[in-house]
Short mmCIF file of C-alpha atoms in Angstrom, two decimals:
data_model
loop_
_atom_site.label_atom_id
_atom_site.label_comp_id
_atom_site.label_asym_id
_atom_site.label_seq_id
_atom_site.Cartn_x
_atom_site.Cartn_y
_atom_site.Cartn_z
CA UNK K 1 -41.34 -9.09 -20.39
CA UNK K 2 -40.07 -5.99 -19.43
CA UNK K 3 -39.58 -6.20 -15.90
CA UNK K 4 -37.80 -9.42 -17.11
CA UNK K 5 -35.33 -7.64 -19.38
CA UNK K 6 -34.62 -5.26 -16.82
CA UNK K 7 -34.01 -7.92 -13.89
CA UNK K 8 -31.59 -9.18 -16.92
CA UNK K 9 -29.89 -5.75 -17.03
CA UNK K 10 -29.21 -4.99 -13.69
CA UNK K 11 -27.81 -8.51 -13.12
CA UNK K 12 -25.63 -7.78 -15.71
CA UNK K 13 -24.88 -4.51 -14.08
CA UNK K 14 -24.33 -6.43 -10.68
CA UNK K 15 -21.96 -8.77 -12.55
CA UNK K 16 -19.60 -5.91 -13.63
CA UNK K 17 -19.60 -4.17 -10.15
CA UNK K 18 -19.75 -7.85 -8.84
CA UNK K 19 -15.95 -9.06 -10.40
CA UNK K 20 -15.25 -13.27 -10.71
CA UNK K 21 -13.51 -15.02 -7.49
CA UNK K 22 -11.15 -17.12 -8.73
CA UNK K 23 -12.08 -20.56 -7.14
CA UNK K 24 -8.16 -21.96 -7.17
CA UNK K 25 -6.98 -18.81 -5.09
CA UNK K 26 -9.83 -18.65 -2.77
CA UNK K 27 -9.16 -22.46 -2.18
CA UNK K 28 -5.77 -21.77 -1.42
CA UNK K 29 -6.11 -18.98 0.58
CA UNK K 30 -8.43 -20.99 2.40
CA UNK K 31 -6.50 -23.32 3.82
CA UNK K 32 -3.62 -20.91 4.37
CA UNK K 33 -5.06 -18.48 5.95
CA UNK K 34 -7.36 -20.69 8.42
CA UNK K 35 -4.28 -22.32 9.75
CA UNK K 36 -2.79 -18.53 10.51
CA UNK K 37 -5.63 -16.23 11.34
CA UNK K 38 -8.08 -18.68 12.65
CA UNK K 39 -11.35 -17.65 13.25
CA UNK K 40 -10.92 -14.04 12.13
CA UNK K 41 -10.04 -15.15 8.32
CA UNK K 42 -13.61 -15.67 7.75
CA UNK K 43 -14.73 -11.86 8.78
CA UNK K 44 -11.46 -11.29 6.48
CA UNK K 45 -12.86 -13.36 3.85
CA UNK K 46 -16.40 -11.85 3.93
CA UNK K 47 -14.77 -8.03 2.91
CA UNK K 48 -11.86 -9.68 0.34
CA UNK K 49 -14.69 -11.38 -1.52
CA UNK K 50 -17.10 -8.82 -1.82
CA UNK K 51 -15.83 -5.82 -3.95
CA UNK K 52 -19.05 -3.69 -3.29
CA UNK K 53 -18.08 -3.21 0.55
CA UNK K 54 -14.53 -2.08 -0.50
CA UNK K 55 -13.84 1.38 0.80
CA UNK K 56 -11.34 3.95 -0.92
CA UNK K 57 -9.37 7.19 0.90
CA UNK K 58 -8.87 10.59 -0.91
CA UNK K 59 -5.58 11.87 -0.37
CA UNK K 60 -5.48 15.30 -0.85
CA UNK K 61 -2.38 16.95 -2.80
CA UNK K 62 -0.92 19.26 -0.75
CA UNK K 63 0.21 21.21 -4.37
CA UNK K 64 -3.15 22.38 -5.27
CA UNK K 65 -4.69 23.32 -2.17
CA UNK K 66 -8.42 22.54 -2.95
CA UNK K 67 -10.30 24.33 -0.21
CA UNK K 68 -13.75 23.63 -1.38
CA UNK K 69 -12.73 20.00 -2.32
CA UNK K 70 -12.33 19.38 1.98
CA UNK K 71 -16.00 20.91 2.06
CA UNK K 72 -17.30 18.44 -0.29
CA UNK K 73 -15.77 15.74 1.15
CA UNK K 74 -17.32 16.66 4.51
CA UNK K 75 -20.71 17.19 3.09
CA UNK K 76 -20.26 13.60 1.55
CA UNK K 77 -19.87 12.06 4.95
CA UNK K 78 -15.97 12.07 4.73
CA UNK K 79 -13.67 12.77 7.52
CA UNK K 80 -9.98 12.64 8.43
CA UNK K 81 -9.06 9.74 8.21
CA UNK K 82 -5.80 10.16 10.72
CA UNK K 83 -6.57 11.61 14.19
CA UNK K 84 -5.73 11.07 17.75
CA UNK K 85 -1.72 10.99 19.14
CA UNK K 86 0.14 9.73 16.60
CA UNK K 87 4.01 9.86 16.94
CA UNK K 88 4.09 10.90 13.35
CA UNK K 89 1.35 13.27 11.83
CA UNK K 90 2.55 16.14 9.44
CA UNK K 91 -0.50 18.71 9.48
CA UNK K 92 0.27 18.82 5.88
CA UNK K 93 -0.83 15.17 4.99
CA UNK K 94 -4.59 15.25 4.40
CA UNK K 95 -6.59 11.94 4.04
CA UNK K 96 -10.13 11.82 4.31
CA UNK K 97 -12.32 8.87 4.55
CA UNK K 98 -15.80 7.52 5.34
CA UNK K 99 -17.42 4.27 6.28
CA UNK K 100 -19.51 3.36 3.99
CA UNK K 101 -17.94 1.77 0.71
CA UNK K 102 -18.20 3.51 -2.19
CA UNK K 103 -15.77 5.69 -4.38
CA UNK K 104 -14.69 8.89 -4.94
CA UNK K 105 -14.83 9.66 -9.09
CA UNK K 106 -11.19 9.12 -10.30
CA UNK K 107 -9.18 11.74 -12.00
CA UNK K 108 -7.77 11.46 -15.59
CA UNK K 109 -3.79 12.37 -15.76
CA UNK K 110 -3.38 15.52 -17.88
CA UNK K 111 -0.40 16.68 -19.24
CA UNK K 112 1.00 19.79 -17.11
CA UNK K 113 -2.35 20.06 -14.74
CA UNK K 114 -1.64 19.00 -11.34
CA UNK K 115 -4.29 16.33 -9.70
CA UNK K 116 -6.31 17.52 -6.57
CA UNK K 117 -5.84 14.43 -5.04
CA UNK K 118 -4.86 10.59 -4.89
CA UNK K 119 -7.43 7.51 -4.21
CA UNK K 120 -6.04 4.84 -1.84
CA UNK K 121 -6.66 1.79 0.00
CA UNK K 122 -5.80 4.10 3.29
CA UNK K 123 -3.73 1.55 5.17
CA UNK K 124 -1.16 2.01 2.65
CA UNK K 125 -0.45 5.56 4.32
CA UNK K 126 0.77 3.63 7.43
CA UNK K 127 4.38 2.89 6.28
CA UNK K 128 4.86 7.02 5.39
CA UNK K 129 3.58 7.48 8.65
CA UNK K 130 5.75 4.74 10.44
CA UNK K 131 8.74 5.75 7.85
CA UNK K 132 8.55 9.43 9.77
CA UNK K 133 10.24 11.30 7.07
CA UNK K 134 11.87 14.76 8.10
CA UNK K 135 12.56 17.39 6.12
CA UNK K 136 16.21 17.30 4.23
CA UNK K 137 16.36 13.71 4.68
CA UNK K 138 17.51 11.36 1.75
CA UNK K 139 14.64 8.68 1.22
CA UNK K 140 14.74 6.01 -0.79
CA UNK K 141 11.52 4.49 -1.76
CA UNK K 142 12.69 1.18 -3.40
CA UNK K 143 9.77 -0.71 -5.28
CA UNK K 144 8.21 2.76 -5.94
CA UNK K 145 5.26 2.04 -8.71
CA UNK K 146 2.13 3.05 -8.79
CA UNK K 147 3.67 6.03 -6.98
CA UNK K 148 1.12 6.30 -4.05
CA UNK K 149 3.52 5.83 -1.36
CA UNK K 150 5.96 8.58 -2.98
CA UNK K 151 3.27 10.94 -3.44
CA UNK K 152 2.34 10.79 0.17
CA UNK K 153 6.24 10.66 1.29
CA UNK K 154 5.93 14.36 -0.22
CA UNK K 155 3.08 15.68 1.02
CA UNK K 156 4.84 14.73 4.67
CA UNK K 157 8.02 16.70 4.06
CA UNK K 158 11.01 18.45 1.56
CA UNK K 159 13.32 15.64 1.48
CA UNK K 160 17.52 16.66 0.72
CA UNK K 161 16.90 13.68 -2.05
CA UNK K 162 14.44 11.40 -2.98
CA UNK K 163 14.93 8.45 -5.22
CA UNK K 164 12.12 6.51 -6.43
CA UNK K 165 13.00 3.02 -7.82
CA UNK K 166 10.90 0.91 -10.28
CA UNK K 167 12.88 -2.27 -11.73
CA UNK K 168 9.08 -3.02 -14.10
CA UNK K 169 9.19 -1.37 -17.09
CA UNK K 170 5.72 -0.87 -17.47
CA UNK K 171 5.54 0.13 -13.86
CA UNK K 172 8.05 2.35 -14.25
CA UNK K 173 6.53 4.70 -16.56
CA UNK K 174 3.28 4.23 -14.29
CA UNK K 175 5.21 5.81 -11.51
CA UNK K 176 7.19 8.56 -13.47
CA UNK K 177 3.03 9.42 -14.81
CA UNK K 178 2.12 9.85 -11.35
CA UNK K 179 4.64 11.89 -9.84
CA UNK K 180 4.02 14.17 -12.97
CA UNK K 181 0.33 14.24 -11.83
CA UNK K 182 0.85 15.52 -8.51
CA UNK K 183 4.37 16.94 -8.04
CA UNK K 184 4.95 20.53 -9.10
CA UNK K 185 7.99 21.94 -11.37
CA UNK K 186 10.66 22.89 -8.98
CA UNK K 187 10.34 20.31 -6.60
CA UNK K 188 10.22 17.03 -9.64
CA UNK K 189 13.89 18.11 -9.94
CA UNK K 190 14.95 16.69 -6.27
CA UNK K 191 13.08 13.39 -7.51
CA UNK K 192 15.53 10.54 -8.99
CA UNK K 193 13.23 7.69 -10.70
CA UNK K 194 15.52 4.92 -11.87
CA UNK K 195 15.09 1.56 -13.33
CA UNK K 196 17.57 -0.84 -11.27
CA UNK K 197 17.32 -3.94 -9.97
CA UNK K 198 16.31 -3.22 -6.14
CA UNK K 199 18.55 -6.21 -5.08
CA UNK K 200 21.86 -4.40 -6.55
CA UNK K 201 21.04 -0.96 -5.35
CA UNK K 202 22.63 -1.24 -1.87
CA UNK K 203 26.19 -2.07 -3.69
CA UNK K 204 25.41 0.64 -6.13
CA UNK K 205 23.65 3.42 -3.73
CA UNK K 206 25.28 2.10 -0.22
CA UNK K 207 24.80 4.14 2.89
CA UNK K 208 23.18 7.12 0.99
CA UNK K 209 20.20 6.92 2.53
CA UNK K 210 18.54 8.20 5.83
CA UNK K 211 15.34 6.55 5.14
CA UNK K 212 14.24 3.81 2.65
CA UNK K 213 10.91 2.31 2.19
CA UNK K 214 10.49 -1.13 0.98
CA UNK K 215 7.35 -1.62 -0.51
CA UNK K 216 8.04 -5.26 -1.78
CA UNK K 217 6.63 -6.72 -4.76
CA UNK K 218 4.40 -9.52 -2.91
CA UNK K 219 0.94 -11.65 -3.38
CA UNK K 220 -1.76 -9.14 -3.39
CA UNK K 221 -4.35 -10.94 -1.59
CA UNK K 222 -7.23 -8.61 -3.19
CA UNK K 223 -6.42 -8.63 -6.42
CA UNK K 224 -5.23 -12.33 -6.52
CA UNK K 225 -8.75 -13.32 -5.68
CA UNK K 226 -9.77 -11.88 -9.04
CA UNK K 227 -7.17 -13.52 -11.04
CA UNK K 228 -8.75 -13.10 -14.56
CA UNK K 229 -8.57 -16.91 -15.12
CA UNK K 230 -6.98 -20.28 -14.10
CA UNK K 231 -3.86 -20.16 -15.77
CA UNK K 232 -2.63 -17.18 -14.66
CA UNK K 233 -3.84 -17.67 -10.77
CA UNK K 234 -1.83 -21.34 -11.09
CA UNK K 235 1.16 -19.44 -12.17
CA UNK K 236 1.22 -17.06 -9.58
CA UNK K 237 0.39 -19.63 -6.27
CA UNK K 238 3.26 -21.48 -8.10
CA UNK K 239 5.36 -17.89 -8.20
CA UNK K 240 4.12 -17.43 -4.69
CA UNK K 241 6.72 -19.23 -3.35
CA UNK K 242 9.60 -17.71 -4.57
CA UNK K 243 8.34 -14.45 -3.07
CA UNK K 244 9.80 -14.31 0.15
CA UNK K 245 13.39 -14.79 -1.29
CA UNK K 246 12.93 -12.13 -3.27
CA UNK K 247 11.50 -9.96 -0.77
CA UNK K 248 14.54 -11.25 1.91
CA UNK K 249 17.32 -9.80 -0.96
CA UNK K 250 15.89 -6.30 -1.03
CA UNK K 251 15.52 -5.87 2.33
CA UNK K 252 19.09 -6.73 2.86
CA UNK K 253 19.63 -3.92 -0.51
CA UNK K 254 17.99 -1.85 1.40
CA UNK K 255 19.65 -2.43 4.84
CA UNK K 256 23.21 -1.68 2.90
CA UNK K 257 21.65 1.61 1.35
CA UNK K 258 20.91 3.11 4.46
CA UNK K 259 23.40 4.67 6.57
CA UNK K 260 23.63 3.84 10.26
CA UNK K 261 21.09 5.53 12.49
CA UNK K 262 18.88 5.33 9.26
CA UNK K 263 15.55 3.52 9.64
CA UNK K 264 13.49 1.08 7.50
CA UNK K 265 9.81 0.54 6.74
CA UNK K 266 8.94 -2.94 5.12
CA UNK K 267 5.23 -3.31 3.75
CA UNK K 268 3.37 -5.31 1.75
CA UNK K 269 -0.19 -5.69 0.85
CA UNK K 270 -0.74 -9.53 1.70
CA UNK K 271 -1.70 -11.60 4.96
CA UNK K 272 0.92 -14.13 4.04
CA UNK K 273 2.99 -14.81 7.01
CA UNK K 274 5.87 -16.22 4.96
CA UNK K 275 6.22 -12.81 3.12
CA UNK K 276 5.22 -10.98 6.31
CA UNK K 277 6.50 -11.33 9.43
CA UNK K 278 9.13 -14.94 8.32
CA UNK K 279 11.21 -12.40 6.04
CA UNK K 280 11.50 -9.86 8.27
CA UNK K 281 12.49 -12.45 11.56
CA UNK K 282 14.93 -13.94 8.92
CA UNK K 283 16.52 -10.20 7.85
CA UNK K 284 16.67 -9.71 12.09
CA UNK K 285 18.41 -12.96 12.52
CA UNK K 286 20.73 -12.62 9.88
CA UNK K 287 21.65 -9.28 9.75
CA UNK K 288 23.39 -8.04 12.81
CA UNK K 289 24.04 -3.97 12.00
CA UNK K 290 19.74 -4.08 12.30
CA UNK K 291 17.35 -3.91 15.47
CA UNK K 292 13.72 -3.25 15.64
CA UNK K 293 11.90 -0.56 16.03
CA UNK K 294 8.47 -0.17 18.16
CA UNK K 295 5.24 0.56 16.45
CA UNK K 296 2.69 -0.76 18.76
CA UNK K 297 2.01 3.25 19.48
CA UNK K 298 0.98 3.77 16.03
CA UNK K 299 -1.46 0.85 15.77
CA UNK K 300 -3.05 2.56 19.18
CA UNK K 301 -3.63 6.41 17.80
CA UNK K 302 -5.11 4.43 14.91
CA UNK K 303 -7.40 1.80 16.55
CA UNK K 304 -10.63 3.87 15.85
CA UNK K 305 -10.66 3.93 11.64
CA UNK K 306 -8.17 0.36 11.43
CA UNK K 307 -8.78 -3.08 12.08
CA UNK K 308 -5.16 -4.48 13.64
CA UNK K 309 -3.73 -8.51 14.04
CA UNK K 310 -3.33 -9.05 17.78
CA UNK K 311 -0.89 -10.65 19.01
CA UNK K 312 1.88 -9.29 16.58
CA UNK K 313 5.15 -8.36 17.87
CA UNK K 314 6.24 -4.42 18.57
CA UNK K 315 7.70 -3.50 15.69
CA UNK K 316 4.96 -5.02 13.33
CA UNK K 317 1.70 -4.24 12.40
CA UNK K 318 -0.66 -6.03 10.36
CA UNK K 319 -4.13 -4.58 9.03
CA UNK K 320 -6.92 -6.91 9.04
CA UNK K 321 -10.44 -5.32 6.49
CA UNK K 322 -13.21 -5.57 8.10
CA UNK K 323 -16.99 -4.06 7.41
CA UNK K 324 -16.73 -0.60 7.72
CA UNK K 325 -13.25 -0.32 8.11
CA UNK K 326 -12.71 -2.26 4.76
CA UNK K 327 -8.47 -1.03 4.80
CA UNK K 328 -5.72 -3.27 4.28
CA UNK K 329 -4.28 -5.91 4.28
CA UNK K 330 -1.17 -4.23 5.16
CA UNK K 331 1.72 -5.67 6.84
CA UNK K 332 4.31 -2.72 8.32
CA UNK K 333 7.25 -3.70 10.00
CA UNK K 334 10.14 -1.01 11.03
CA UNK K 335 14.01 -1.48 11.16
CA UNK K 336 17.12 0.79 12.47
CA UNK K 337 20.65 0.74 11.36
CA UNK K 338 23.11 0.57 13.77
#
């Protein structure tokens, strides 16, 4: 009996680790993403589905300097998770990961104590990296909430401004919590956070901007797959569609922000080629004042700890999870102003 009610429990404790695939996304994603990735979608598949192999970064903050935090990590099996040539590596942007799944313990937000660091899917470092912010440059990080992306924009460098935008409400305050949580006094004053629409800003904001990330709201393949039930999975396949439009309109905000001989980073965190690499051939055909801009060096510095799409063009990059190198997805695509 007893070995019985404790099979029972840890079942139950497998179920909770274990979350519920939503059969209706799975199907769909299925058929979508066989025609597009081919073969690899199923090594894709095998890390999306299974929550347990998921591996999370810790992004140190840069504002609390935890030296004995790095020699945990180490001890832990973690290492850095950026190495090798890369065009764009500030010594001050710290990420440290390992291979085998597993978490990090989370930190609660308290009011007016600084958090030692950030935990990340790690390929969403990529577009800071790609984004190369200098110091004194005006960013503009458009569809800014949770806040990751921002936080790690500032551990890279002092920009002149920095305006993070969050049209969710909800989000919004997620994003003003975070920044709190990791930014110190002085420097929260250079930070804007605004509620606009991100498809109005470049008439309201234009050509203020040396840099703006575009972090668009898009399906999140990982999260989808966990849809809490059938309803709200239906609705958002159905929603799915509209994405790209949306996604098309604030890049084109975003193009009319920046000034000329700014650059763009576009990213999203979904394999979808219609929200991927369609909106941004669409911006490039439409918009004649933009050009691309080469990434392929990135994607080689980085080969070791990220799993990449071949056969993408220069200026995109798309990150594939795998086992043991469970990052992504992560689409990146770069832009310049003429």
């Amino acid at each position: 009996f007893f070995s019985l009610l404790s099979l029972k429990l840890e079942n139950k404790t497998k179920g909770r680790l274990q979350k519920q695939i939503c059969q209706v996304v799975l199907d769909h994603f299925e058929k979508q993403y066989t025609r597009e990735l081919g073969d690899t979608w199923t090594s894709v598949r095998a890390v999306l589905t299974y929550p347990l192999c998921w591996q999370y970064a810790v992004l140190l903050n840069k504002f609390r300097q935890p030296a004995e935090l790095e020699e945990a990590l180490c001890m832990k099996g973690y290492h850095p998770a950026f190495q090798g040539p890369l065009p764009y590596l500030p010594a001050s942007l710290r990420c440290y990961i390992r291979r085998t799944p597993g978490r990090f313990p989370a930190q609660k937000h308290q009011a007016g104590k600084l958090k030692e660091y950030y935990l990340l899917n790690a390929a969403s470092l990529l577009p800071v990296l790609a984004l190369e912010v200098k110091d004194g440059e005006d960013v503009l990080d458009l569809c800014a909430a949770p806040g990751g992306k921002s936080v790690a924009v500032l551990q890279c460098a002092y920009p002149g401004q920095f305006h993070c935008n969050e049209y969710d409400d909800l989000r919004s305050r997620w994003l003003k919590q975070t920044i709190e949580s990791f930014i110190p006094d002085p420097l929260i004053n250079l930070i804007t956070v605004s509620k606009l629409d991100g498809r109005q800003i470049g008439d309201l904001k234009t050509e203020l901007y040396d840099k703006v990330l575009v972090d668009a709201p898009c399906s999140n393949d990982r999260s989808w797959l966990f849809s809490s039930d059938i309803q709200q999975a239906t609705l958002r396949l159905i929603q799915r569609k509209e994405l790209s439009s949306l996604q098309f309109e604030l890049l084109r905000s975003a193009i009319k922000a920046l000034r000329p001989g700014g650059s763009l980073v576009y990213s999203t965190c979904t394999l979808s080629k219609a929200e991927n690499s369609d909106v941004i051939n669409l911006i490039l055909n439409s918009c004649s004042d933009v050009v691309p801009v080469d990434i392929s060096e990135m994607a080689k510095a980085l080969s070791q700890e990220f799993s990449f799409l071949s056969g993408t063009q220069q200026h995109e990059l798309l990150v594939l999870p795998e086992e043991g190198r469970a990052w992504g997805p992560m689409y990146i695509a770069k832009l310049r102003k003429m």
